[in-house]
CSV table of C-alpha atoms in Angstrom, one decimal:
chain,number,residue,atom,x,y,z
J,1,UNK,CA,-38.6,-24.6,-100.9
J,2,UNK,CA,-35.2,-24.2,-101.5
J,3,UNK,CA,-33.4,-27.4,-102.8
J,4,UNK,CA,-29.8,-27.8,-102.6
J,5,UNK,CA,-27.5,-30.9,-104.1
J,6,UNK,CA,-24.1,-31.4,-103.1
J,7,UNK,CA,-22.2,-33.9,-105.3
J,8,UNK,CA,-18.6,-34.9,-104.6
J,9,UNK,CA,-16.6,-37.0,-106.7
J,10,UNK,CA,-12.8,-38.0,-106.4
J,11,UNK,CA,-10.9,-38.9,-109.4
J,12,UNK,CA,-7.9,-40.7,-108.8
J,13,UNK,CA,-4.6,-41.3,-111.1
J,14,UNK,CA,-6.0,-39.3,-114.1
J,15,UNK,CA,-3.7,-38.6,-116.7
J,16,UNK,CA,-3.6,-36.1,-119.4
J,17,UNK,CA,-3.3,-38.4,-122.5
J,18,UNK,CA,-3.7,-42.0,-121.7
J,19,UNK,CA,-5.5,-44.6,-124.2
J,20,UNK,CA,-8.3,-46.1,-121.7
J,21,UNK,CA,-9.0,-49.6,-122.9
J,22,UNK,CA,-10.4,-50.9,-119.9
J,23,UNK,CA,-14.7,-51.4,-119.5
J,24,UNK,CA,-16.9,-50.1,-117.0
J,25,UNK,CA,-20.0,-50.3,-115.3
J,26,UNK,CA,-22.0,-46.7,-115.1
J,27,UNK,CA,-24.7,-46.6,-112.9
J,28,UNK,CA,-27.2,-43.6,-112.3
J,29,UNK,CA,-26.9,-41.8,-108.9
J,30,UNK,CA,-29.7,-41.9,-106.9
J,31,UNK,CA,-32.1,-38.5,-106.9
J,32,UNK,CA,-33.5,-37.5,-103.9
J,33,UNK,CA,-36.1,-35.2,-104.1
J,34,UNK,CA,-37.9,-33.6,-100.9
J,35,UNK,CA,-41.4,-31.9,-100.7
J,36,UNK,CA,-43.9,-30.7,-98.2
J,37,UNK,CA,-41.4,-28.6,-96.0
J,38,UNK,CA,-42.8,-25.0,-96.0
J,39,UNK,CA,-41.1,-21.8,-96.5
J,40,UNK,CA,-42.1,-20.5,-93.0
J,41,UNK,CA,-42.9,-22.0,-89.6
J,42,UNK,CA,-44.0,-20.0,-86.5
J,43,UNK,CA,-43.8,-21.4,-83.2
J,44,UNK,CA,-44.2,-20.7,-79.7
J,45,UNK,CA,-41.1,-21.2,-76.9
J,46,UNK,CA,-42.3,-24.0,-74.9
J,47,UNK,CA,-45.3,-24.3,-76.3
J,48,UNK,CA,-45.2,-25.6,-79.4
J,49,UNK,CA,-44.3,-29.0,-81.0
J,50,UNK,CA,-42.9,-28.4,-84.4
J,51,UNK,CA,-43.7,-31.2,-86.4
J,52,UNK,CA,-43.2,-32.0,-90.4
J,53,UNK,CA,-43.7,-35.1,-92.3
J,54,UNK,CA,-42.0,-34.1,-95.9
J,55,UNK,CA,-42.4,-36.4,-98.7
J,56,UNK,CA,-38.9,-38.2,-99.6
J,57,UNK,CA,-38.7,-39.9,-103.0
J,58,UNK,CA,-35.8,-41.6,-104.3
J,59,UNK,CA,-35.0,-43.0,-107.5
J,60,UNK,CA,-33.0,-45.8,-106.1
J,61,UNK,CA,-33.8,-47.5,-102.6
J,62,UNK,CA,-36.0,-47.5,-100.1
J,63,UNK,CA,-36.1,-44.3,-98.0
J,64,UNK,CA,-36.9,-46.1,-94.7
J,65,UNK,CA,-33.6,-48.1,-95.3
J,66,UNK,CA,-31.3,-46.3,-92.4
J,67,UNK,CA,-28.2,-47.7,-93.0
J,68,UNK,CA,-28.2,-46.0,-96.5
J,69,UNK,CA,-30.3,-42.9,-95.8
J,70,UNK,CA,-29.7,-40.6,-92.8
J,71,UNK,CA,-31.7,-37.6,-92.2
J,72,UNK,CA,-31.1,-34.3,-89.8
J,73,UNK,CA,-32.9,-31.5,-89.3
J,74,UNK,CA,-30.8,-28.2,-88.0
J,75,UNK,CA,-32.0,-25.1,-86.9
J,76,UNK,CA,-29.2,-22.3,-87.5
J,77,UNK,CA,-28.2,-18.7,-87.1
J,78,UNK,CA,-25.6,-17.3,-89.7
J,79,UNK,CA,-22.5,-16.6,-88.8
J,80,UNK,CA,-23.5,-18.0,-85.1
J,81,UNK,CA,-24.9,-21.0,-84.1
J,82,UNK,CA,-26.5,-24.4,-85.1
J,83,UNK,CA,-28.4,-27.1,-83.2
J,84,UNK,CA,-29.2,-30.2,-84.1
J,85,UNK,CA,-33.1,-30.9,-83.5
J,86,UNK,CA,-33.8,-34.2,-85.1
J,87,UNK,CA,-32.8,-37.3,-87.0
J,88,UNK,CA,-35.8,-38.8,-88.4
J,89,UNK,CA,-37.6,-38.3,-91.4
J,90,UNK,CA,-40.7,-37.0,-89.7
J,91,UNK,CA,-39.7,-34.2,-87.3
J,92,UNK,CA,-41.7,-34.3,-84.0
J,93,UNK,CA,-39.7,-31.1,-81.8
J,94,UNK,CA,-41.0,-29.7,-78.9
J,95,UNK,CA,-39.5,-25.9,-79.2
J,96,UNK,CA,-36.8,-25.2,-76.9
J,97,UNK,CA,-34.7,-22.9,-79.1
J,98,UNK,CA,-34.3,-19.2,-77.8
J,99,UNK,CA,-36.9,-17.1,-79.2
J,100,UNK,CA,-35.8,-15.4,-82.4
J,101,UNK,CA,-37.2,-15.0,-86.0
J,102,UNK,CA,-34.1,-15.3,-88.0
J,103,UNK,CA,-33.8,-19.2,-87.6
J,104,UNK,CA,-32.6,-21.0,-91.0
J,105,UNK,CA,-34.4,-24.9,-90.4
J,106,UNK,CA,-32.6,-27.2,-92.6
J,107,UNK,CA,-33.6,-31.1,-93.8
J,108,UNK,CA,-30.8,-32.8,-95.1
J,109,UNK,CA,-31.1,-36.3,-96.6
J,110,UNK,CA,-27.8,-38.1,-97.0
J,111,UNK,CA,-27.3,-41.0,-99.1
J,112,UNK,CA,-24.5,-42.8,-97.6
J,113,UNK,CA,-24.1,-44.8,-100.3
J,114,UNK,CA,-23.0,-42.6,-102.7
J,115,UNK,CA,-22.3,-39.1,-100.3
J,116,UNK,CA,-25.0,-37.0,-102.0
J,117,UNK,CA,-26.6,-34.7,-99.8
J,118,UNK,CA,-29.6,-33.2,-100.6
J,119,UNK,CA,-30.9,-30.2,-98.6
J,120,UNK,CA,-34.8,-28.4,-97.9
J,121,UNK,CA,-34.6,-25.1,-96.6
J,122,UNK,CA,-37.1,-22.9,-94.8
J,123,UNK,CA,-37.2,-19.9,-92.1
J,124,UNK,CA,-38.2,-20.4,-88.6
J,125,UNK,CA,-39.4,-18.1,-86.2
J,126,UNK,CA,-39.7,-19.0,-82.3
J,127,UNK,CA,-41.5,-16.2,-80.4
J,128,UNK,CA,-42.9,-16.8,-76.4
J,129,UNK,CA,-46.3,-17.5,-75.7
J,130,UNK,CA,-45.6,-13.7,-74.1
J,131,UNK,CA,-44.0,-12.2,-77.3
J,132,UNK,CA,-47.1,-10.8,-79.2
J,133,UNK,CA,-50.4,-9.6,-77.5
J,134,UNK,CA,-52.3,-7.4,-75.2
J,135,UNK,CA,-50.7,-7.2,-71.8
J,136,UNK,CA,-53.4,-6.6,-69.0
J,137,UNK,CA,-52.7,-5.5,-65.2
J,138,UNK,CA,-55.6,-5.3,-62.7
J,139,UNK,CA,-56.9,-7.0,-59.6
J,140,UNK,CA,-58.2,-10.7,-59.1
J,141,UNK,CA,-61.3,-11.4,-57.0
J,142,UNK,CA,-59.0,-11.4,-53.8
J,143,UNK,CA,-58.0,-7.6,-54.4
J,144,UNK,CA,-54.4,-8.4,-55.2
J,145,UNK,CA,-52.2,-7.5,-58.2
J,146,UNK,CA,-52.5,-9.6,-61.1
J,147,UNK,CA,-51.3,-9.8,-65.2
J,148,UNK,CA,-53.1,-11.4,-67.6
J,149,UNK,CA,-52.2,-11.3,-71.3
J,150,UNK,CA,-54.4,-11.9,-74.5
J,151,UNK,CA,-51.3,-13.5,-76.7
J,152,UNK,CA,-51.7,-13.5,-80.7
J,153,UNK,CA,-48.7,-14.9,-81.3
J,154,UNK,CA,-50.7,-17.7,-83.5
J,155,UNK,CA,-54.1,-18.0,-82.2
J,156,UNK,CA,-55.5,-16.0,-79.4
J,157,UNK,CA,-54.8,-17.3,-76.1
J,158,UNK,CA,-55.8,-16.2,-72.8
J,159,UNK,CA,-52.9,-16.5,-70.0
J,160,UNK,CA,-54.4,-15.9,-66.6
J,161,UNK,CA,-52.1,-15.4,-63.2
J,162,UNK,CA,-48.8,-14.4,-64.4
J,163,UNK,CA,-47.9,-13.2,-61.0
J,164,UNK,CA,-49.0,-16.0,-59.5
J,165,UNK,CA,-45.9,-18.3,-59.9
J,166,UNK,CA,-43.5,-15.5,-61.0
J,167,UNK,CA,-41.3,-15.4,-57.9
J,168,UNK,CA,-42.8,-12.2,-56.6
J,169,UNK,CA,-44.7,-11.2,-53.4
J,170,UNK,CA,-48.1,-10.6,-53.3
J,171,UNK,CA,-48.8,-7.2,-54.8
J,172,UNK,CA,-51.3,-4.6,-54.5
J,173,UNK,CA,-52.2,-1.5,-56.1
J,174,UNK,CA,-51.7,-2.3,-59.6
J,175,UNK,CA,-50.6,0.6,-61.9
J,176,UNK,CA,-49.3,-0.2,-65.3
J,177,UNK,CA,-47.8,-2.9,-67.1
J,178,UNK,CA,-45.1,-1.5,-69.9
J,179,UNK,CA,-43.2,-3.1,-72.5
J,180,UNK,CA,-40.4,-0.4,-73.5
J,181,UNK,CA,-40.8,-1.9,-77.4
J,182,UNK,CA,-37.9,-1.6,-79.8
J,183,UNK,CA,-35.9,1.6,-81.1
J,184,UNK,CA,-32.0,2.4,-81.0
J,185,UNK,CA,-30.8,-0.7,-79.4
J,186,UNK,CA,-33.0,-3.6,-78.5
J,187,UNK,CA,-30.6,-4.8,-75.9
J,188,UNK,CA,-32.3,-2.5,-73.7
J,189,UNK,CA,-35.8,-3.6,-73.7
J,190,UNK,CA,-37.8,-4.3,-70.7
J,191,UNK,CA,-40.9,-5.4,-69.6
J,192,UNK,CA,-42.0,-3.7,-66.3
J,193,UNK,CA,-44.9,-4.4,-64.0
J,194,UNK,CA,-45.7,-1.2,-61.7
J,195,UNK,CA,-47.7,-1.5,-58.9
J,196,UNK,CA,-48.2,1.0,-55.8
J,197,UNK,CA,-45.8,-0.6,-53.6
J,198,UNK,CA,-43.1,-1.7,-56.0
J,199,UNK,CA,-42.0,-1.9,-59.7
J,200,UNK,CA,-40.3,-5.2,-61.0
J,201,UNK,CA,-38.6,-5.8,-64.4
J,202,UNK,CA,-39.9,-9.5,-65.7
J,203,UNK,CA,-38.2,-11.8,-67.7
J,204,UNK,CA,-39.7,-11.3,-71.3
J,205,UNK,CA,-39.6,-14.7,-72.4
J,206,UNK,CA,-40.7,-16.6,-69.0
J,207,UNK,CA,-42.6,-13.7,-67.1
J,208,UNK,CA,-40.4,-14.9,-64.0
J,209,UNK,CA,-39.6,-12.1,-61.3
J,210,UNK,CA,-37.0,-11.6,-59.3
J,211,UNK,CA,-37.2,-9.2,-55.9
J,212,UNK,CA,-33.9,-7.4,-56.7
J,213,UNK,CA,-35.1,-6.8,-60.3
J,214,UNK,CA,-36.1,-2.8,-59.3
J,215,UNK,CA,-35.9,0.7,-60.9
J,216,UNK,CA,-33.8,1.6,-57.8
J,217,UNK,CA,-30.8,-0.7,-59.2
J,218,UNK,CA,-30.7,1.0,-62.3
J,219,UNK,CA,-29.4,4.4,-60.4
J,220,UNK,CA,-26.1,5.5,-60.6
J,221,UNK,CA,-26.3,9.3,-58.7
J,222,UNK,CA,-23.8,11.3,-56.8
J,223,UNK,CA,-26.5,12.3,-54.3
J,224,UNK,CA,-28.7,10.4,-51.6
J,225,UNK,CA,-32.1,10.5,-51.2
J,226,UNK,CA,-33.9,9.2,-48.4
J,227,UNK,CA,-36.6,7.6,-50.4
J,228,UNK,CA,-37.6,4.9,-52.6
J,229,UNK,CA,-37.8,5.4,-56.2
J,230,UNK,CA,-41.0,3.3,-58.1
J,231,UNK,CA,-42.2,4.1,-61.6
J,232,UNK,CA,-45.6,5.0,-62.4
J,233,UNK,CA,-45.0,6.4,-66.0
J,234,UNK,CA,-42.1,5.4,-68.9
J,235,UNK,CA,-41.6,7.1,-72.2
J,236,UNK,CA,-41.4,6.6,-75.0
J,237,UNK,CA,-44.7,3.8,-75.4
J,238,UNK,CA,-45.4,1.2,-78.3
J,239,UNK,CA,-46.4,3.0,-81.2
J,240,UNK,CA,-47.3,0.5,-83.9
J,241,UNK,CA,-48.3,-3.2,-84.4
J,242,UNK,CA,-44.9,-4.1,-84.9
J,243,UNK,CA,-43.4,-3.1,-81.6
J,244,UNK,CA,-41.7,0.3,-82.2
J,245,UNK,CA,-41.8,2.9,-79.9
J,246,UNK,CA,-41.9,6.6,-80.5
J,247,UNK,CA,-38.1,7.2,-79.8
J,248,UNK,CA,-35.9,8.4,-82.5
J,249,UNK,CA,-32.9,7.8,-80.6
J,250,UNK,CA,-31.7,5.8,-77.5
J,251,UNK,CA,-33.6,8.1,-74.9
J,252,UNK,CA,-35.9,6.7,-72.2
J,253,UNK,CA,-37.8,8.3,-69.3
J,254,UNK,CA,-39.2,7.3,-65.8
J,255,UNK,CA,-41.4,9.3,-63.3
J,256,UNK,CA,-41.8,7.5,-59.9
J,257,UNK,CA,-45.0,7.6,-57.8
J,258,UNK,CA,-42.8,10.0,-55.6
J,259,UNK,CA,-42.7,12.8,-58.0
J,260,UNK,CA,-39.0,12.3,-58.9
J,261,UNK,CA,-38.3,12.2,-62.9
J,262,UNK,CA,-35.1,10.1,-64.5
J,263,UNK,CA,-33.9,11.0,-68.2
J,264,UNK,CA,-31.5,8.6,-69.6
J,265,UNK,CA,-29.8,7.8,-73.0
J,266,UNK,CA,-29.2,4.3,-73.1
J,267,UNK,CA,-26.4,4.8,-75.7
J,268,UNK,CA,-24.4,7.3,-73.5
J,269,UNK,CA,-25.0,4.6,-70.3
J,270,UNK,CA,-24.3,1.6,-72.0
J,271,UNK,CA,-27.4,0.4,-71.2
J,272,UNK,CA,-30.5,1.3,-69.2
J,273,UNK,CA,-29.2,3.2,-66.4
J,274,UNK,CA,-30.1,6.6,-64.8
J,275,UNK,CA,-27.7,9.5,-63.1
J,276,UNK,CA,-29.3,12.4,-61.1
J,277,UNK,CA,-33.1,13.4,-61.4
J,278,UNK,CA,-33.9,16.0,-63.9
J,279,UNK,CA,-37.2,17.4,-61.8
J,280,UNK,CA,-34.9,20.6,-60.9
J,281,UNK,CA,-34.2,24.0,-62.4
J,282,UNK,CA,-31.0,24.8,-64.3
J,283,UNK,CA,-31.2,28.1,-62.2
J,284,UNK,CA,-31.3,25.7,-58.9
J,285,UNK,CA,-30.4,22.2,-59.2
J,286,UNK,CA,-30.5,21.3,-55.5
J,287,UNK,CA,-34.2,21.7,-55.1
J,288,UNK,CA,-36.6,18.9,-56.4
J,289,UNK,CA,-40.2,19.6,-57.4
J,290,UNK,CA,-43.1,17.1,-57.0
J,291,UNK,CA,-43.9,15.8,-60.8
J,292,UNK,CA,-47.8,14.7,-61.6
J,293,UNK,CA,-47.4,11.0,-62.6
J,294,UNK,CA,-47.7,11.4,-66.1
J,295,UNK,CA,-45.5,12.5,-68.5
J,296,UNK,CA,-46.0,14.4,-72.0
J,297,UNK,CA,-44.4,14.3,-75.1
J,298,UNK,CA,-45.1,13.5,-78.9
J,299,UNK,CA,-46.0,9.7,-79.5
J,300,UNK,CA,-44.3,9.4,-83.0
J,301,UNK,CA,-41.1,11.2,-82.2
J,302,UNK,CA,-39.4,11.1,-78.8
J,303,UNK,CA,-35.8,12.2,-78.5
J,304,UNK,CA,-35.6,12.8,-74.7
J,305,UNK,CA,-37.5,16.0,-74.9
J,306,UNK,CA,-41.0,16.2,-72.7
J,307,UNK,CA,-43.3,18.3,-70.6
J,308,UNK,CA,-43.9,17.3,-66.9
J,309,UNK,CA,-46.6,19.5,-64.9
J,310,UNK,CA,-44.9,20.8,-61.3
J,311,UNK,CA,-47.5,19.8,-58.6
J,312,UNK,CA,-46.2,21.9,-55.8
J,313,UNK,CA,-46.2,25.2,-58.0
J,314,UNK,CA,-48.8,24.2,-60.5
J,315,UNK,CA,-46.7,25.1,-63.6
J,316,UNK,CA,-45.5,23.2,-66.9
J,317,UNK,CA,-41.6,22.7,-67.3
J,318,UNK,CA,-39.9,21.3,-70.0
J,319,UNK,CA,-36.9,19.1,-70.2
J,320,UNK,CA,-34.9,19.8,-73.6
J,321,UNK,CA,-33.5,16.8,-75.8
J,322,UNK,CA,-31.6,14.5,-72.9
J,323,UNK,CA,-30.6,17.5,-70.9
J,324,UNK,CA,-30.3,16.8,-67.2
J,325,UNK,CA,-32.5,19.3,-65.8
J,326,UNK,CA,-35.7,21.2,-66.3
J,327,UNK,CA,-36.4,24.8,-67.5
J,328,UNK,CA,-39.1,27.3,-67.3
J,329,UNK,CA,-41.5,27.9,-70.3
J,330,UNK,CA,-42.7,31.0,-71.7
J,331,UNK,CA,-45.9,32.4,-72.5
J,332,UNK,CA,-46.5,34.7,-75.9
J,333,UNK,CA,-49.3,37.3,-75.9
J,334,UNK,CA,-52.3,35.6,-77.2
J,335,UNK,CA,-51.7,32.1,-76.0
J,336,UNK,CA,-54.8,30.0,-75.3
J,337,UNK,CA,-53.6,29.5,-71.5
J,338,UNK,CA,-50.5,30.2,-69.2
J,339,UNK,CA,-47.8,27.8,-68.9
J,340,UNK,CA,-47.6,28.4,-65.3
J,341,UNK,CA,-51.1,27.8,-63.3
J,342,UNK,CA,-50.3,29.6,-60.4
J,343,UNK,CA,-52.0,32.9,-61.5
J,344,UNK,CA,-55.4,30.7,-62.5
J,345,UNK,CA,-55.1,28.5,-59.4
J,346,UNK,CA,-56.0,25.3,-61.5
J,347,UNK,CA,-54.3,22.2,-61.1
J,348,UNK,CA,-53.9,19.1,-63.1
J,349,UNK,CA,-56.4,16.2,-62.8
J,350,UNK,CA,-55.6,13.8,-65.8
J,351,UNK,CA,-53.3,14.1,-69.3
J,352,UNK,CA,-52.6,11.7,-72.2
J,353,UNK,CA,-50.8,12.3,-75.0
J,354,UNK,CA,-52.6,11.3,-78.6
J,355,UNK,CA,-52.1,11.4,-82.3
J,356,UNK,CA,-54.3,13.7,-82.4
J,357,UNK,CA,-55.5,14.6,-86.1
J,358,UNK,CA,-53.6,17.7,-87.6
J,359,UNK,CA,-50.0,16.5,-86.2
J,360,UNK,CA,-48.0,13.9,-87.8
J,361,UNK,CA,-46.3,13.2,-84.1
J,362,UNK,CA,-49.3,13.7,-81.9
J,363,UNK,CA,-50.3,16.1,-79.7
J,364,UNK,CA,-51.1,16.1,-76.0
J,365,UNK,CA,-53.9,16.9,-73.9
J,366,UNK,CA,-54.6,17.8,-70.4
J,367,UNK,CA,-57.6,18.2,-67.8
J,368,UNK,CA,-57.3,20.9,-64.9
J,369,UNK,CA,-59.9,22.1,-62.4
J,370,UNK,CA,-59.7,25.5,-61.0
J,371,UNK,CA,-60.9,25.9,-57.0
J,372,UNK,CA,-64.6,26.8,-58.1
J,373,UNK,CA,-64.6,23.3,-59.9
J,374,UNK,CA,-64.8,24.3,-63.4
J,375,UNK,CA,-63.0,21.9,-65.6
J,376,UNK,CA,-60.7,23.2,-68.8
J,377,UNK,CA,-58.8,21.2,-71.6
J,378,UNK,CA,-55.5,22.3,-72.9
J,379,UNK,CA,-54.2,20.9,-76.0
J,380,UNK,CA,-50.6,21.1,-77.1
J,381,UNK,CA,-47.3,19.8,-78.5
J,382,UNK,CA,-45.2,18.6,-75.8
J,383,UNK,CA,-41.7,18.7,-78.0
J,384,UNK,CA,-39.2,19.4,-75.3
J,385,UNK,CA,-37.1,21.7,-77.5
J,386,UNK,CA,-40.4,23.8,-78.6
J,387,UNK,CA,-43.6,23.3,-77.2
J,388,UNK,CA,-46.6,24.7,-78.6
J,389,UNK,CA,-50.0,25.9,-77.2
J,390,UNK,CA,-52.7,24.8,-79.4
J,391,UNK,CA,-56.1,25.3,-77.5
J,392,UNK,CA,-58.0,25.7,-74.5
J,393,UNK,CA,-61.5,24.5,-73.9
J,394,UNK,CA,-63.9,25.3,-71.3
J,395,UNK,CA,-66.2,22.2,-70.3
J,396,UNK,CA,-69.6,23.4,-70.5
J,397,UNK,CA,-72.3,22.4,-68.5
J,398,UNK,CA,-73.4,20.2,-71.3
J,399,UNK,CA,-70.7,17.5,-70.1
J,400,UNK,CA,-72.8,15.6,-67.8
J,401,UNK,CA,-71.4,14.6,-64.4
J,402,UNK,CA,-67.7,15.1,-65.8
J,403,UNK,CA,-66.7,15.8,-62.3
J,404,UNK,CA,-67.5,12.5,-61.3
J,405,UNK,CA,-65.6,10.7,-64.1
J,406,UNK,CA,-63.7,7.8,-63.0
J,407,UNK,CA,-61.3,7.4,-66.0
J,408,UNK,CA,-61.0,9.5,-69.1
J,409,UNK,CA,-59.5,9.0,-72.9
J,410,UNK,CA,-59.0,11.1,-75.6
J,411,UNK,CA,-60.0,10.0,-78.9
J,412,UNK,CA,-57.2,11.2,-81.4
J,413,UNK,CA,-59.8,11.3,-84.6
J,414,UNK,CA,-62.0,13.4,-83.2
J,415,UNK,CA,-62.5,16.2,-80.7
J,416,UNK,CA,-64.0,13.8,-78.6
J,417,UNK,CA,-62.8,13.0,-74.7
J,418,UNK,CA,-64.6,9.7,-72.9
J,419,UNK,CA,-65.2,9.4,-69.5
J,420,UNK,CA,-66.9,6.9,-67.3
J,421,UNK,CA,-69.5,7.3,-64.5
J,422,UNK,CA,-70.1,3.7,-62.7
J,423,UNK,CA,-71.6,1.8,-65.6
J,424,UNK,CA,-72.5,4.9,-67.9
J,425,UNK,CA,-69.7,5.8,-70.7
J,426,UNK,CA,-70.0,9.8,-71.4
J,427,UNK,CA,-68.8,11.2,-74.7
J,428,UNK,CA,-68.2,14.8,-74.8
J,429,UNK,CA,-67.7,16.6,-78.1
J,430,UNK,CA,-65.8,19.7,-76.9
J,431,UNK,CA,-65.3,21.5,-80.6
J,432,UNK,CA,-66.2,25.0,-79.8
J,433,UNK,CA,-69.8,26.4,-80.8
J,434,UNK,CA,-70.8,22.4,-81.7
J,435,UNK,CA,-70.5,21.1,-77.9
J,436,UNK,CA,-72.1,17.5,-77.9
J,437,UNK,CA,-72.8,14.8,-74.7
J,438,UNK,CA,-74.1,11.4,-75.7
J,439,UNK,CA,-73.9,8.3,-73.4
J,440,UNK,CA,-73.8,4.7,-73.6
J,441,UNK,CA,-74.9,1.9,-71.0
J,442,UNK,CA,-71.9,-0.5,-70.4
J,443,UNK,CA,-74.2,-2.9,-68.0
J,444,UNK,CA,-71.5,-3.4,-65.2
J,445,UNK,CA,-69.2,-0.6,-63.9
J,446,UNK,CA,-66.1,0.8,-65.9
J,447,UNK,CA,-62.7,0.1,-64.7
J,448,UNK,CA,-61.0,1.2,-67.8
J,449,UNK,CA,-61.1,3.2,-70.9
J,450,UNK,CA,-58.1,3.3,-73.5
J,451,UNK,CA,-58.3,5.0,-77.1
J,452,UNK,CA,-55.6,2.7,-79.0
J,453,UNK,CA,-52.5,4.5,-80.4
J,454,UNK,CA,-50.2,1.4,-80.4
J,455,UNK,CA,-52.3,-1.8,-82.3
J,456,UNK,CA,-54.2,0.4,-84.6
J,457,UNK,CA,-53.5,4.0,-84.2
J,458,UNK,CA,-54.9,5.2,-87.5
J,459,UNK,CA,-58.1,3.4,-86.8
J,460,UNK,CA,-57.6,4.7,-83.1
J,461,UNK,CA,-60.5,2.1,-81.5
J,462,UNK,CA,-61.7,2.4,-78.3
J,463,UNK,CA,-61.6,-0.3,-75.3
J,464,UNK,CA,-63.9,-0.5,-72.4
J,465,UNK,CA,-63.0,-3.1,-69.8
J,466,UNK,CA,-66.0,-3.5,-67.3
J,467,UNK,CA,-66.2,-5.9,-64.3
J,468,UNK,CA,-69.0,-7.8,-62.8
J,469,UNK,CA,-68.8,-9.8,-59.6
J,470,UNK,CA,-70.2,-13.0,-60.7
J,471,UNK,CA,-68.6,-13.3,-64.3
J,472,UNK,CA,-65.5,-11.4,-63.8
J,473,UNK,CA,-64.4,-8.7,-66.3
J,474,UNK,CA,-65.0,-8.3,-69.7
J,475,UNK,CA,-62.7,-6.2,-72.5
J,476,UNK,CA,-64.6,-5.0,-75.7
J,477,UNK,CA,-63.4,-3.3,-78.4
J,478,UNK,CA,-65.2,-0.1,-80.2
J,479,UNK,CA,-65.0,1.4,-83.4
J,480,UNK,CA,-65.3,5.3,-83.5
J,481,UNK,CA,-67.6,6.2,-86.1
J,482,UNK,CA,-66.9,9.2,-89.1
J,483,UNK,CA,-70.0,11.0,-88.7
J,484,UNK,CA,-68.8,14.4,-87.5
J,485,UNK,CA,-72.6,15.3,-86.3
J,486,UNK,CA,-72.9,12.3,-83.9
J,487,UNK,CA,-70.6,9.9,-82.2
J,488,UNK,CA,-71.4,6.8,-82.6
J,489,UNK,CA,-69.8,3.4,-81.5
J,490,UNK,CA,-69.5,0.0,-82.9
J,491,UNK,CA,-68.8,-3.2,-80.9
J,492,UNK,CA,-66.3,-5.5,-82.4
J,493,UNK,CA,-67.6,-8.8,-82.0
J,494,UNK,CA,-64.4,-10.4,-82.8
J,495,UNK,CA,-62.5,-8.4,-80.3
J,496,UNK,CA,-64.7,-9.1,-77.1
J,497,UNK,CA,-63.2,-11.1,-74.3
J,498,UNK,CA,-64.7,-11.9,-71.0
J,499,UNK,CA,-63.9,-13.9,-67.7
J,500,UNK,CA,-61.0,-11.5,-67.1
J,501,UNK,CA,-59.9,-9.9,-63.8
J,502,UNK,CA,-60.6,-6.6,-62.8
J,503,UNK,CA,-59.0,-4.5,-65.6
J,504,UNK,CA,-56.6,-1.4,-64.4
J,505,UNK,CA,-54.6,-0.7,-67.8
J,506,UNK,CA,-53.6,-2.4,-70.8
J,507,UNK,CA,-50.8,-2.2,-73.2
J,508,UNK,CA,-49.6,-3.8,-76.3
J,509,UNK,CA,-46.3,-6.0,-76.9
J,510,UNK,CA,-44.9,-7.4,-80.1
J,511,UNK,CA,-41.3,-7.8,-79.9
J,512,UNK,CA,-39.0,-9.7,-77.2
């Protein structure tokens, strides 16, 4: 607690040399002391009631005498604003302050008789119910898209049916939910709900939505396209618990469900705005190629350079840092695989960016399938200005039911790929010459797998979502074992949530 005392003394008619023979009565100034005000208060916008009962003692008079003592509570933003939130000694305030973490809370006690002001200060943080926690998107019992959140602003609280009263129409086919995080200029932060029919930018404080807040409103192109642009992947993603994303500059990239890619510099554009698509070649900027609905980049360092897969021609292409077109990639003798898969006939099945051991900024993995039904893992570093091939792994017969997988997830800490078939979780160690396969019975059908690269990137725990028609959805966190000779998973008893919807994707949010 900080305590400041302001004393104002007025001296009238003072003379330098004066023989003062008067007689005076001297009185001690009433001293006011404040205790019981904490250094920091954390609250939730429109959810918390800020209750503070400070102990105020005086050496003269009675603190209950409001004719003498005045009380004032204020929330200040330095060099900006001040708001009166209470005029009683005991503060009881339902928080309506705009969310931010740098309010200075002032409690002032004024002695009207002497003019002495005593002040206690503390830091006041105002978050929202949705400012930090795990965002979930999936389907409700009626098969409609829904959003839930495991809010972790203070205690963990589950908020359900966030789309129900959002102002949006009923949505189908949930795809993803993405908070873009903070890097560069935080004014350009957005919260996106992505579905098969449309994607909407939501109000980050209230989760309200509008049918007009769609991606197409952010496009300023000099070309006309007879198609709707609906995002299915947006990069960079959050990379740590504080809510930072992997961007080292003001860059953002979006791939849409029709295969078009948009690359932007929010600094140059003065906001989250986009020009013409970039899924065309430098040599032919009038022909656009359909992109696989996933973008490859290094999670810890992104400056507008990335890789994408041309579905029509079966090839990886690159967009260099903040460039508005794509380029072909060159192969070198002895490479583990070619960038152009046209000669192999392999098609991309799945992709994932990881924090793979051995790379400070992260590596990417791609699962490809050839016409004969064989599967391969490609490992590479997807830096737009200098992508590097690292390895190619052939999925052996030991990877039971790999071709039947519903979902995949790559460990960042081990040479392990997880995949789900019904209620069975498979773990395949693809380490060459030491391949192993393990299975785990999850009890109910698996609806999502996710190896965490945001909340606890160093530990990289595995999250498994399951669904039971009677009891609902379940989300369980598993700690990956470190024994190199065996894949072991330990359920975290404190990180298990039940009674959820049928989860499709999860992501982390930690900033407004």
